Tab-separated table of C-alpha atoms and ligand atoms in Angstrom:
chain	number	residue	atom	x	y	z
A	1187	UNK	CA	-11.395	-5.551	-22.532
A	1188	UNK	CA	-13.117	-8.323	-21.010
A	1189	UNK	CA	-11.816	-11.990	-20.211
A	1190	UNK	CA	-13.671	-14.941	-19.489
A	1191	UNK	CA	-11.933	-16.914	-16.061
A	1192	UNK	CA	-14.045	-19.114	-15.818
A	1193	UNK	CA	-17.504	-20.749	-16.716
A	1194	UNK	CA	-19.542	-17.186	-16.255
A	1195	UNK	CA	-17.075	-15.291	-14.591
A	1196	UNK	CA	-15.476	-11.921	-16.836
A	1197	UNK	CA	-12.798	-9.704	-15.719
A	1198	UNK	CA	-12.924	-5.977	-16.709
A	1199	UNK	CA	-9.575	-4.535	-16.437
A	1200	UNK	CA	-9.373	-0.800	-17.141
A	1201	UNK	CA	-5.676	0.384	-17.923
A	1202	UNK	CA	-4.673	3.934	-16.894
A	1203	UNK	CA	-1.398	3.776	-19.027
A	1204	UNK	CA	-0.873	7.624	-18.378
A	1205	UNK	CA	-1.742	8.542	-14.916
A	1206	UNK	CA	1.452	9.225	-12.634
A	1207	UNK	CA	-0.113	10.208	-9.662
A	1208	UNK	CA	-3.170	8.992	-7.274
A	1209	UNK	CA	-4.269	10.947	-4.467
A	1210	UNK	CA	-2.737	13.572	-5.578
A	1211	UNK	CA	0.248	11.990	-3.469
A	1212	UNK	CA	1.115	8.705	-4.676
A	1213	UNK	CA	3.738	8.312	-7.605
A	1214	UNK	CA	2.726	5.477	-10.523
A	1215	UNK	CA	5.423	4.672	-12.280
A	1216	UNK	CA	3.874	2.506	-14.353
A	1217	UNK	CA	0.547	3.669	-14.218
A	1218	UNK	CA	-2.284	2.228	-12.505
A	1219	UNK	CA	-5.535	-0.476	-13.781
A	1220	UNK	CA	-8.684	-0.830	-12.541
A	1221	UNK	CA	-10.177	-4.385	-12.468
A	1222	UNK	CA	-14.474	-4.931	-12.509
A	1223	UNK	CA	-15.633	-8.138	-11.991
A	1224	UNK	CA	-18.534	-9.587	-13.951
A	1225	UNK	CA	-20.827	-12.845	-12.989
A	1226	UNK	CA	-23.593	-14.023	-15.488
A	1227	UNK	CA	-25.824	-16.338	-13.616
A	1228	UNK	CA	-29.606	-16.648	-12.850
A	1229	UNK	CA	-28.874	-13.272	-11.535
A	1230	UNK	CA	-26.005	-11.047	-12.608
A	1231	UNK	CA	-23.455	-9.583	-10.093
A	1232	UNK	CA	-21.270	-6.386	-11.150
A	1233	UNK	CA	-18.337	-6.508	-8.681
A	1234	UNK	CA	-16.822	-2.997	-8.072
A	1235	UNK	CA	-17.059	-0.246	-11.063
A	1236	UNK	CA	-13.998	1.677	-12.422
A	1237	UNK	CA	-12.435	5.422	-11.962
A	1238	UNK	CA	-14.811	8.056	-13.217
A	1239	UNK	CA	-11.579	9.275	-15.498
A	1240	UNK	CA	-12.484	5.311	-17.934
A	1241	UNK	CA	-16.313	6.355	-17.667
A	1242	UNK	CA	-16.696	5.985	-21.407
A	1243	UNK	CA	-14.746	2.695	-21.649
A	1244	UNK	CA	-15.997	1.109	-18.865
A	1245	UNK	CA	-19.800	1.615	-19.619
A	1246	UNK	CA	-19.026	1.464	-23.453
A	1247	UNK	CA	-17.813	-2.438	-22.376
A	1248	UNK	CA	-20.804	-3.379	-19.864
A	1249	UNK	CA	-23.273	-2.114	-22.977
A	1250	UNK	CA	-20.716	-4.026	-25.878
A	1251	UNK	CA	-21.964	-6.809	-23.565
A	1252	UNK	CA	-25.437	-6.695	-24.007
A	1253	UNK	CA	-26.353	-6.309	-20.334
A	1254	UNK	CA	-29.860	-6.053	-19.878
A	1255	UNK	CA	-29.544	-6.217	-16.412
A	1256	UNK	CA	-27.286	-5.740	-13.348
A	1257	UNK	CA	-28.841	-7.370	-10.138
A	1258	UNK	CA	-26.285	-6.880	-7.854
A	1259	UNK	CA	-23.841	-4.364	-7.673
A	1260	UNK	CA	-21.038	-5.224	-4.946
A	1261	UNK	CA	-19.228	-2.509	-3.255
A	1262	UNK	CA	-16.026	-3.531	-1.775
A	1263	UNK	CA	-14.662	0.000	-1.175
A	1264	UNK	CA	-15.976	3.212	-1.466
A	1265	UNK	CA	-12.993	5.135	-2.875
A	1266	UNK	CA	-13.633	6.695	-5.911
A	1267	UNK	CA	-11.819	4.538	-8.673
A	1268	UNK	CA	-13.673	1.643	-7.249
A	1269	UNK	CA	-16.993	3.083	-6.870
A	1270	UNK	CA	-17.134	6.433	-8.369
A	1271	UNK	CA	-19.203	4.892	-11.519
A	1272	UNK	CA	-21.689	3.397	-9.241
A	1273	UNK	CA	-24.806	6.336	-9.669
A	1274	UNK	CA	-24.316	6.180	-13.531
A	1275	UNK	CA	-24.604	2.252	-13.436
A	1276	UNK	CA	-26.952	2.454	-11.151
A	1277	UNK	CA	-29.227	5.058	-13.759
A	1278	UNK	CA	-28.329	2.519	-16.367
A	1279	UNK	CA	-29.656	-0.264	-14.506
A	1280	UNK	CA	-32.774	0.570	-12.363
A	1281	UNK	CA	-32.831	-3.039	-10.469
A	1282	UNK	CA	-29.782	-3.135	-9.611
A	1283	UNK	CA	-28.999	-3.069	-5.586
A	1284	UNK	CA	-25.586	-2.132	-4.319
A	1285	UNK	CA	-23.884	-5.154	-1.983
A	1286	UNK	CA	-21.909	-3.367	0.664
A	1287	UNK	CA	-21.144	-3.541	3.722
A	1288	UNK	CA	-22.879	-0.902	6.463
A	1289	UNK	CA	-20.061	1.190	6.598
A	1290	UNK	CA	-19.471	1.757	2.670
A	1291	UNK	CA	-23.633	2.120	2.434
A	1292	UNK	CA	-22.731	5.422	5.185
A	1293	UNK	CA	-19.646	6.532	2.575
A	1294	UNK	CA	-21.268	5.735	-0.345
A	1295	UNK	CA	-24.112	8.265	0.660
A	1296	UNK	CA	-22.008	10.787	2.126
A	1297	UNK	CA	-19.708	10.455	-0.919
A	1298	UNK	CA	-21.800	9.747	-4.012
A	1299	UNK	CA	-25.429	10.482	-2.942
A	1300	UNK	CA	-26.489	7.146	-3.863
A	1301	UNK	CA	-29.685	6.662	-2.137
A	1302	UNK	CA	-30.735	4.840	0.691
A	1303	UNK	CA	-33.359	2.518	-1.247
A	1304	UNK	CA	-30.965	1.177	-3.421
A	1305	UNK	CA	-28.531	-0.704	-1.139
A	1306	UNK	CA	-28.378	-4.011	0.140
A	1307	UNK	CA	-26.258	-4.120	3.377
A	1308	UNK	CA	-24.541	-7.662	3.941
A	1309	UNK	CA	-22.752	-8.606	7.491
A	1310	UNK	CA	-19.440	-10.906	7.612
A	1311	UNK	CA	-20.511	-14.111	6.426
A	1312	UNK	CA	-23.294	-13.775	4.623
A	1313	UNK	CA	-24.219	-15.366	0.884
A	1314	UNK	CA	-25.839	-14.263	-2.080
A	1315	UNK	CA	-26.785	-17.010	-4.120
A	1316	UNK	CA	-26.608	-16.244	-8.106
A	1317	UNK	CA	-27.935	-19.683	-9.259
A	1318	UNK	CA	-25.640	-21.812	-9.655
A	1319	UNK	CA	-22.665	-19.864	-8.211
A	1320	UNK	CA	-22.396	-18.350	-4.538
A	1321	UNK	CA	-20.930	-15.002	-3.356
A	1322	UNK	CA	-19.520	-15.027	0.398
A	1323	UNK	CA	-19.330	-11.692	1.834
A	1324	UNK	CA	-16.261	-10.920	4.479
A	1325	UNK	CA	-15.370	-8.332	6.390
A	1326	UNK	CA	-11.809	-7.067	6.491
A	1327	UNK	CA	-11.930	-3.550	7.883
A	1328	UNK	CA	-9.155	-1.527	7.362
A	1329	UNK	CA	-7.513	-2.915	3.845
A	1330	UNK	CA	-7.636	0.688	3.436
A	1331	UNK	CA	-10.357	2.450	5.117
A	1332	UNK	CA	-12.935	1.159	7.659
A	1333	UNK	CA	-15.566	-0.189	5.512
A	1334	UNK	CA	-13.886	-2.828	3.595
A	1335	UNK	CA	-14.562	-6.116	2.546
A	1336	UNK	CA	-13.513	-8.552	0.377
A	1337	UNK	CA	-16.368	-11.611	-1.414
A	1338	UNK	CA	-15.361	-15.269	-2.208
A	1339	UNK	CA	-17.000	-17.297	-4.792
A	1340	UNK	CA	-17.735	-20.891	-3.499
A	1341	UNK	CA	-18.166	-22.638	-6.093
A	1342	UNK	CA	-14.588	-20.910	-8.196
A	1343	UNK	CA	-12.389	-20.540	-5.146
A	1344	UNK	CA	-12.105	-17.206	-6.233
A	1345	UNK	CA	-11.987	-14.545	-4.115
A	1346	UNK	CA	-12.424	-10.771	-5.167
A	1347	UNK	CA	-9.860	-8.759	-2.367
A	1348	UNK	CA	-10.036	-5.386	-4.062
A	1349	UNK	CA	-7.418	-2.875	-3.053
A	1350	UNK	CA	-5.936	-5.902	-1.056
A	1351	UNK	CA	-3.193	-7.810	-2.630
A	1352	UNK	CA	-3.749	-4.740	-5.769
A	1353	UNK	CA	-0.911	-3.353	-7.546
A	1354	UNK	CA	-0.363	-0.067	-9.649
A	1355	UNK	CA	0.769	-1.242	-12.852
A	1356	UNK	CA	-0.883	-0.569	-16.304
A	1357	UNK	CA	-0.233	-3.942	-18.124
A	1358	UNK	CA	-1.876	-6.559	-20.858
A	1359	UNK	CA	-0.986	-9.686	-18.460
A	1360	UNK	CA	-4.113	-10.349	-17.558
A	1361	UNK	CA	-1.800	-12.937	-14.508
A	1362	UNK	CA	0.523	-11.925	-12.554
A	1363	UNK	CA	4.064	-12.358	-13.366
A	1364	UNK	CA	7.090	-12.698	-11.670
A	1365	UNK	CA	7.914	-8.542	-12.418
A	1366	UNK	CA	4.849	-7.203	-11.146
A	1367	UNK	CA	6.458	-8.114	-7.110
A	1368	UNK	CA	8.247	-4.608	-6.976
A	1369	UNK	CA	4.792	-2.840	-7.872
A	1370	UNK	CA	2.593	-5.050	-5.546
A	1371	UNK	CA	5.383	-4.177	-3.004
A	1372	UNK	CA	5.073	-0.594	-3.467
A	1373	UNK	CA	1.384	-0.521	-3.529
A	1374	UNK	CA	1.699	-2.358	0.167
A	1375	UNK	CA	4.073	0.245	1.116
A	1376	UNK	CA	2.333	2.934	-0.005
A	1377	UNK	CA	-1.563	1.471	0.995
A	1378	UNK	CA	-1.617	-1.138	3.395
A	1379	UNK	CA	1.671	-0.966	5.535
A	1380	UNK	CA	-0.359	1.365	8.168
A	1381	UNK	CA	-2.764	-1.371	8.872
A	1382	UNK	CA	0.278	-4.323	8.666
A	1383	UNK	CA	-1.360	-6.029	12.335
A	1384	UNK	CA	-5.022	-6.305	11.476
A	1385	UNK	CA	-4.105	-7.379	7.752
A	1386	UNK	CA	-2.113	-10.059	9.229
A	1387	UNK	CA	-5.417	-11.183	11.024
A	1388	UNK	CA	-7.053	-10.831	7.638
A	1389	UNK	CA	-4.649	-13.140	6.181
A	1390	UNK	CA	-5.192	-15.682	9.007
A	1391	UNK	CA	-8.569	-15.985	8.236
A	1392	UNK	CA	-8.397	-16.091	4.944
A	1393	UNK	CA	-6.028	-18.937	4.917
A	1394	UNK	CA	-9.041	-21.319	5.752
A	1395	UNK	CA	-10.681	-20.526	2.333
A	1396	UNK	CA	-9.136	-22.389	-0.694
A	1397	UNK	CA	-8.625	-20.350	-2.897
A	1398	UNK	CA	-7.552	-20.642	-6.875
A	1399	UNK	CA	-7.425	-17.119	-8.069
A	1400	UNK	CA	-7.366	-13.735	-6.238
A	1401	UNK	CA	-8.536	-10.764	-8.426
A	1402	UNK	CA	-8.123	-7.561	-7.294
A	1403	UNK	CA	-9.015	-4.278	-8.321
A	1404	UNK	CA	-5.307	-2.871	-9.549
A	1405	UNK	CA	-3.230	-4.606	-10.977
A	1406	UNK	CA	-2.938	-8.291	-12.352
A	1407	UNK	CA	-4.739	-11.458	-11.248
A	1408	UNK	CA	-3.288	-13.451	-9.466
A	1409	UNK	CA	-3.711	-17.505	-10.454
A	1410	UNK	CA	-1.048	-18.323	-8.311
A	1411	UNK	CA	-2.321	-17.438	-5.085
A	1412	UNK	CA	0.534	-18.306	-2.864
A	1413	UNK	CA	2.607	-15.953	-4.447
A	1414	UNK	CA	1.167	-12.834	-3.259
A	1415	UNK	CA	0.091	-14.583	0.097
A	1416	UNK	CA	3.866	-15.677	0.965
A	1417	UNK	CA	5.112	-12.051	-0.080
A	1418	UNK	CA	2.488	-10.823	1.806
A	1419	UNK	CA	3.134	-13.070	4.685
A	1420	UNK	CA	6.707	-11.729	4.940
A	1421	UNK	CA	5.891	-7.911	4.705
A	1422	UNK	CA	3.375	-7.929	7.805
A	1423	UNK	CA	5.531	-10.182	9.577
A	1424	UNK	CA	7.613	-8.787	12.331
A	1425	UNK	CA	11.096	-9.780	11.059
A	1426	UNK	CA	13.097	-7.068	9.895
A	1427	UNK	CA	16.577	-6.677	7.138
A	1428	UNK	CA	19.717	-6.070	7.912
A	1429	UNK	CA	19.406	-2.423	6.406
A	1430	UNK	CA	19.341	1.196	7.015
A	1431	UNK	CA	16.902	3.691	5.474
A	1432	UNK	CA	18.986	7.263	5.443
A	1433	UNK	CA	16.622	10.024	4.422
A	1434	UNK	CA	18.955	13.372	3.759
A	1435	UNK	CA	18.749	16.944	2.768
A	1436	UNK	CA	22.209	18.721	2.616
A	1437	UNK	CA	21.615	22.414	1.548
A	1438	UNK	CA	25.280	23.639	2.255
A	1439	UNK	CA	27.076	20.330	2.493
A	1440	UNK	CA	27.531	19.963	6.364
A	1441	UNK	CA	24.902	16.885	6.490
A	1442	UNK	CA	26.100	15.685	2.807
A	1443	UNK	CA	29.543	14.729	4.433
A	1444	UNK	CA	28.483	13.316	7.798
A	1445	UNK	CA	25.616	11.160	5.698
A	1446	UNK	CA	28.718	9.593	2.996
A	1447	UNK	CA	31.120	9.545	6.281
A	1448	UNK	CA	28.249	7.532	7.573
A	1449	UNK	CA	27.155	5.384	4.875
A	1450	UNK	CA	31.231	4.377	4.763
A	1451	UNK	CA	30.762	3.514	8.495
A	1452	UNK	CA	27.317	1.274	7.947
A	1453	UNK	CA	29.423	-0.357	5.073
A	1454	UNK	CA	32.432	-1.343	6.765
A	1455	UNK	CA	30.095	-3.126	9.408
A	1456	UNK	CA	28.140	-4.971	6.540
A	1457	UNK	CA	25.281	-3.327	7.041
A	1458	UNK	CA	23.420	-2.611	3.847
A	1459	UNK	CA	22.138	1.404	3.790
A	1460	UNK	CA	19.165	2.463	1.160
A	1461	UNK	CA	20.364	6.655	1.259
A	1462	UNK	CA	17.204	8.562	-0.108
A	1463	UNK	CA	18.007	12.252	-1.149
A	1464	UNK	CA	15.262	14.123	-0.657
A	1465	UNK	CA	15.968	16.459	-3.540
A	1466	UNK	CA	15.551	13.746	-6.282
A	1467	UNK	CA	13.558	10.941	-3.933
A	1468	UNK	CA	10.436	9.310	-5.851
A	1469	UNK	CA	8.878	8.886	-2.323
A	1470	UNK	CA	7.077	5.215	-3.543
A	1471	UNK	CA	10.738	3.812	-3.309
A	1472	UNK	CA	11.380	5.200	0.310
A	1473	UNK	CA	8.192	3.307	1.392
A	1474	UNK	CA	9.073	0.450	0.111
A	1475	UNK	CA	12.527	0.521	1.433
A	1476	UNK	CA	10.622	0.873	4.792
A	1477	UNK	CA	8.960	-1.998	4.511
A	1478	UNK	CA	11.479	-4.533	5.902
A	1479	UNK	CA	14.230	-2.055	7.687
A	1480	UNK	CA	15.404	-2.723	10.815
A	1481	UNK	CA	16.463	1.193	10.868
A	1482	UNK	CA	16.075	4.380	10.195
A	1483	UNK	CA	18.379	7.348	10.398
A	1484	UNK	CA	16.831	10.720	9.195
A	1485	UNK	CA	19.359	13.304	8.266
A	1486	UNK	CA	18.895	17.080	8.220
A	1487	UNK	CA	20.364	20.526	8.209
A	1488	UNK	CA	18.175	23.190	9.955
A	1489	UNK	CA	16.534	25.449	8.572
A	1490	UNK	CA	14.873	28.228	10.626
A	1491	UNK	CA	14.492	26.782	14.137
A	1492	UNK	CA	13.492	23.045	12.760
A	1493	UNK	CA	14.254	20.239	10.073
A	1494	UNK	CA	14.426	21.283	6.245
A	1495	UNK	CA	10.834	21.079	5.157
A	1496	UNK	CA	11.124	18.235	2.889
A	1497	UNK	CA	12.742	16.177	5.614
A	1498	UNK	CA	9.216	17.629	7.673
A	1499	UNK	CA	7.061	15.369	4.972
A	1500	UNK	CA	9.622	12.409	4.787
A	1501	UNK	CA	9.317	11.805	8.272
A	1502	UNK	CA	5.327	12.702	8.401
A	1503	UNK	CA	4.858	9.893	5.604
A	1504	UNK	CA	7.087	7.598	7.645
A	1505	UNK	CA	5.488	8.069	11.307
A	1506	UNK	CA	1.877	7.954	8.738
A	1507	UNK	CA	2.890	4.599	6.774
A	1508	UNK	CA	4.045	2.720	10.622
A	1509	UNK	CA	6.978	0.547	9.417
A	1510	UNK	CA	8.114	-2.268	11.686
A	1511	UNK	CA	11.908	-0.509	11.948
A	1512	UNK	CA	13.075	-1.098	15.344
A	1513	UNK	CA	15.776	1.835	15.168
A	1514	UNK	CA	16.287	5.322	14.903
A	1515	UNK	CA	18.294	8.113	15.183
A	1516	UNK	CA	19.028	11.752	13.631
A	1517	UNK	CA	22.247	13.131	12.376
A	1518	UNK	CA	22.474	16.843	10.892
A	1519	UNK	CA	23.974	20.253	11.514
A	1520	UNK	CA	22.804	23.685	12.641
A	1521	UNK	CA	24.520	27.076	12.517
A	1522	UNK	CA	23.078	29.247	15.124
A	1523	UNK	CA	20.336	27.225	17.241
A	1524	UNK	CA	17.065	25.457	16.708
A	1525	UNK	CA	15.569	22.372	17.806
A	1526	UNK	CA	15.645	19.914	14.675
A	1527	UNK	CA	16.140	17.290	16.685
A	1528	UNK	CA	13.319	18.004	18.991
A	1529	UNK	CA	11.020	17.916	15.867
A	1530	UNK	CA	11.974	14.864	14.267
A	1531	UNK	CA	11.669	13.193	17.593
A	1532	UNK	CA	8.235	14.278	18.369
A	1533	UNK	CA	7.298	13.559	14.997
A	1534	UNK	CA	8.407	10.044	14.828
A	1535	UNK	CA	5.491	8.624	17.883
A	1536	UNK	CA	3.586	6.002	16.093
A	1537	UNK	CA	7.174	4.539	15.644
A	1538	UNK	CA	7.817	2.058	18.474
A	1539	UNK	CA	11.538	2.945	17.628
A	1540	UNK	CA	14.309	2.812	20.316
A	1541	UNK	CA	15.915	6.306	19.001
A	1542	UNK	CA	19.694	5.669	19.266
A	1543	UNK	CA	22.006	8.818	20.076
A	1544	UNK	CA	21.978	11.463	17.246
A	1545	UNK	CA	24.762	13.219	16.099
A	1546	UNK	CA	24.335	17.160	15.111
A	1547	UNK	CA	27.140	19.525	13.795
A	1548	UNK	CA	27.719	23.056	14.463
A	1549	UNK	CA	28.635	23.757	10.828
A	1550	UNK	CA	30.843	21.520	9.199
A	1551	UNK	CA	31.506	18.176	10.767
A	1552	UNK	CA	34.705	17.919	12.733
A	1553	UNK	CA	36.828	15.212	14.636
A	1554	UNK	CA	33.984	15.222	17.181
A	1555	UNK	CA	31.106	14.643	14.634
A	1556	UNK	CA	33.117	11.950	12.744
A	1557	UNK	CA	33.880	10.096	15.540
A	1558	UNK	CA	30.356	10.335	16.787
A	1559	UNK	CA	28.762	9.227	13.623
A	1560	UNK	CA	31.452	5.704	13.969
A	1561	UNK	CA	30.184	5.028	17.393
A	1562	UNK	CA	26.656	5.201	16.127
A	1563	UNK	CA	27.192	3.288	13.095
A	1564	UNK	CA	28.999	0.376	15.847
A	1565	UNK	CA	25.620	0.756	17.905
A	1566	UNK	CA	23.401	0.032	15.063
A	1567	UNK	CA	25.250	-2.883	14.339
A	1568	UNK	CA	25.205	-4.019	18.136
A	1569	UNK	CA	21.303	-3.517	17.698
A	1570	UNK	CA	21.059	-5.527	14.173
A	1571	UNK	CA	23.657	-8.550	15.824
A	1572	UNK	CA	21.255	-8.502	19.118
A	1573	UNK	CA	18.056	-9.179	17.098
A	1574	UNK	CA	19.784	-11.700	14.619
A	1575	UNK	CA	19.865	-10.312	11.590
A	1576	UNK	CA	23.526	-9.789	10.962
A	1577	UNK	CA	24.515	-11.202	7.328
A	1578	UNK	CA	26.310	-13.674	8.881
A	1579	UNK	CA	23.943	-14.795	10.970
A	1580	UNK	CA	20.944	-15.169	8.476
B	877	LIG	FE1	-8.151	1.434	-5.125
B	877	LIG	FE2	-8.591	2.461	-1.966
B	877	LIG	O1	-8.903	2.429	-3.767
């Protein structure tokens, strides 16, 4: 499909109505899109192609348009479902020069084999002028990988972020809607939380361009731009919920009855808990649960000399994705030995957590173990009234 935004200005969104995974490691719920760009000037810019798996589609559409020629092909990213179609557009259309940034030119070699004639490397700042209509070229490393950028058109307000802002969600709004905040908050959880400090610098600079629509490369457009900037504004800011993420395995009950002993505890204190069994966890809604936590209690029975395995890749995706939480601390059992707690400690070091006293069972929890798991319950909720965020208080 394509859609005219404004005078000379197309979007090509791409929906991937059945794909349920990306990465190989990222749940879709509801699917993913891809979103090209089109601008018909003097000269014509392509901005960002589509997933090699909408190939036929996707160049099907650019020819349906009667493209005789693409001048400039911008690069904002070189992952795959962004740029993967770039060396068959670029057969199809022997003048055209791919925009990038140095970085992406590097990937885009390395990855593709596009080469080296072909590119056009632009720094932060620079223009392209199109005739009538001006591209802007900015740098935002990091918004996922290092060579990112993100292009503004002057003379539109419009500014073409890419992954940034991006949701995964298959859909026929061509504009954002109210709904698609849970899937733009999962895609931030699941993409961008990692880099949460530089994006806030991102989003400080970008708040001196006006802008009147953001269109990014999943997901709907947005022609509300404030929306997306306030929610984004809260999710790399440093406050933090009044809420608990517990991540759990129980294999033979033990941690099962010390995590709903707990979650009774958390409740009494009016603290709100988010428990995520691992067993039946889609792990897109544990990331965004970790998005605005305050804490995080991982429990686990053991299992050999360490932490059940699937607790092992919880708490690797959590340490990977760098939430803001400000707590921690493990509960679990053991029957014989091992050093569980050791693990998930060591594990947890990109976290600038203050780990609060775990609580581990030998077996089956006893008087001990329960009364343990109230006085950490009554320490997390010393922590959350310390920092402010007590219901009560917000
Ligand atoms: Fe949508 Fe990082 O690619």
């Amino acid at each position: 499909m394509v859609y005219q935004l404004r005078p000379k200005v197309y979007a090509i969104p791409t929906n991937d109505w059945d794909r349920r995974l990306f990465d190989e490691l990222i749940p879709l719920p509801e699917g993913t899109s891809y979103n090209a760009y089109l601008i018909r000037d003097e000269k014509t810019a392509l901005i960002d192609t589509v997933d090699p798996r909408k190939e036929e589609e996707f160049l099907n559409t650019l020819k349906n348009l009667g493209l005789e020629r693409i001048d400039y092909l911008i690069s904002h990213h070189a992952e795959q479902d962004h740029s993967g179609l770039i060396p068959k557009v670029l057969s199809l259309y022997p003048e055209a020069k791919v925009v990038c940034s140095e970085k992406c030119q590097e990937f885009l070699i390395d990855l593709l084999l596009v080469s080296k004639e072909r590119f056009l490397v632009v720094k932060d700042g620079e223009r392209i002028s199109l005739g009538e209509k001006t591209l802007e070229f900015i740098s935002t490393p990091w918004v996922h990988w290092p060579e990112t950028i993100v292009s503004y058109l002057i003379e539109d307000k419009i500014l073409f972020s890419c992954d940034l802002f991006g949701s995964h969600l298959a859909t026929t709004d061509l504009f954002a809607r109210e709904g698609v905040k849970l899937a733009a908050k999962r895609y931030y959880a699941e993409i961008m939380m990692p880099f949460r400090t530089i994006i806030k610098k991102h989003l400080e600079r970008l708040a001196q361009y006006p802008i009147s629509l953001i269109c990014p490369s999943h997901g709907p457009i947005y022609d509300k731009p404030e929306f997306i900037l306030e929610l984004y504004k809260d999710w790399v800011g440093d406050a933090v919920k009044n809420e608990v993420v517990l991540i759990y395995v129980s294999m033979h009950h033990s941690t099962r009855r010390m995590v709903e002993f707990f979650i009774e505890e958390l409740a009494k204190q009016e603290i709100q808990v988010k428990p995520f069994n691992l067993t039946v966890t889609d792990i897109g809604e544990l990331a965004m649960a970790l998005v605005d936590c305050a804490t995080i209690v991982i429990a686990s029975p053991t299992v050999l000399t360490g932490p059940h395995p699937a607790i092992v890749y919880a708490v690797y995706l959590a340490n990977a994705l760098r939430p803001k939480a400000r707590f921690a601390s493990v509960i679990g059992s053991y029957g014989w030995g091992g050093r569980m707690l050791e693990y998930i400690k060591n594990m947890l070091s990109n976290l600038s957590l203050e780990i609060l006293e775990p609580v581990v069972a030998k077996g089956y929890p006893k008087e001990k173990e329960f009364s343990d798991l109230k006085r950490l319950a009554d320490s997390i909720y010393k922590k959350h009234k310390e920092i402010g965020i007590l219901k009560k208080e917000q």
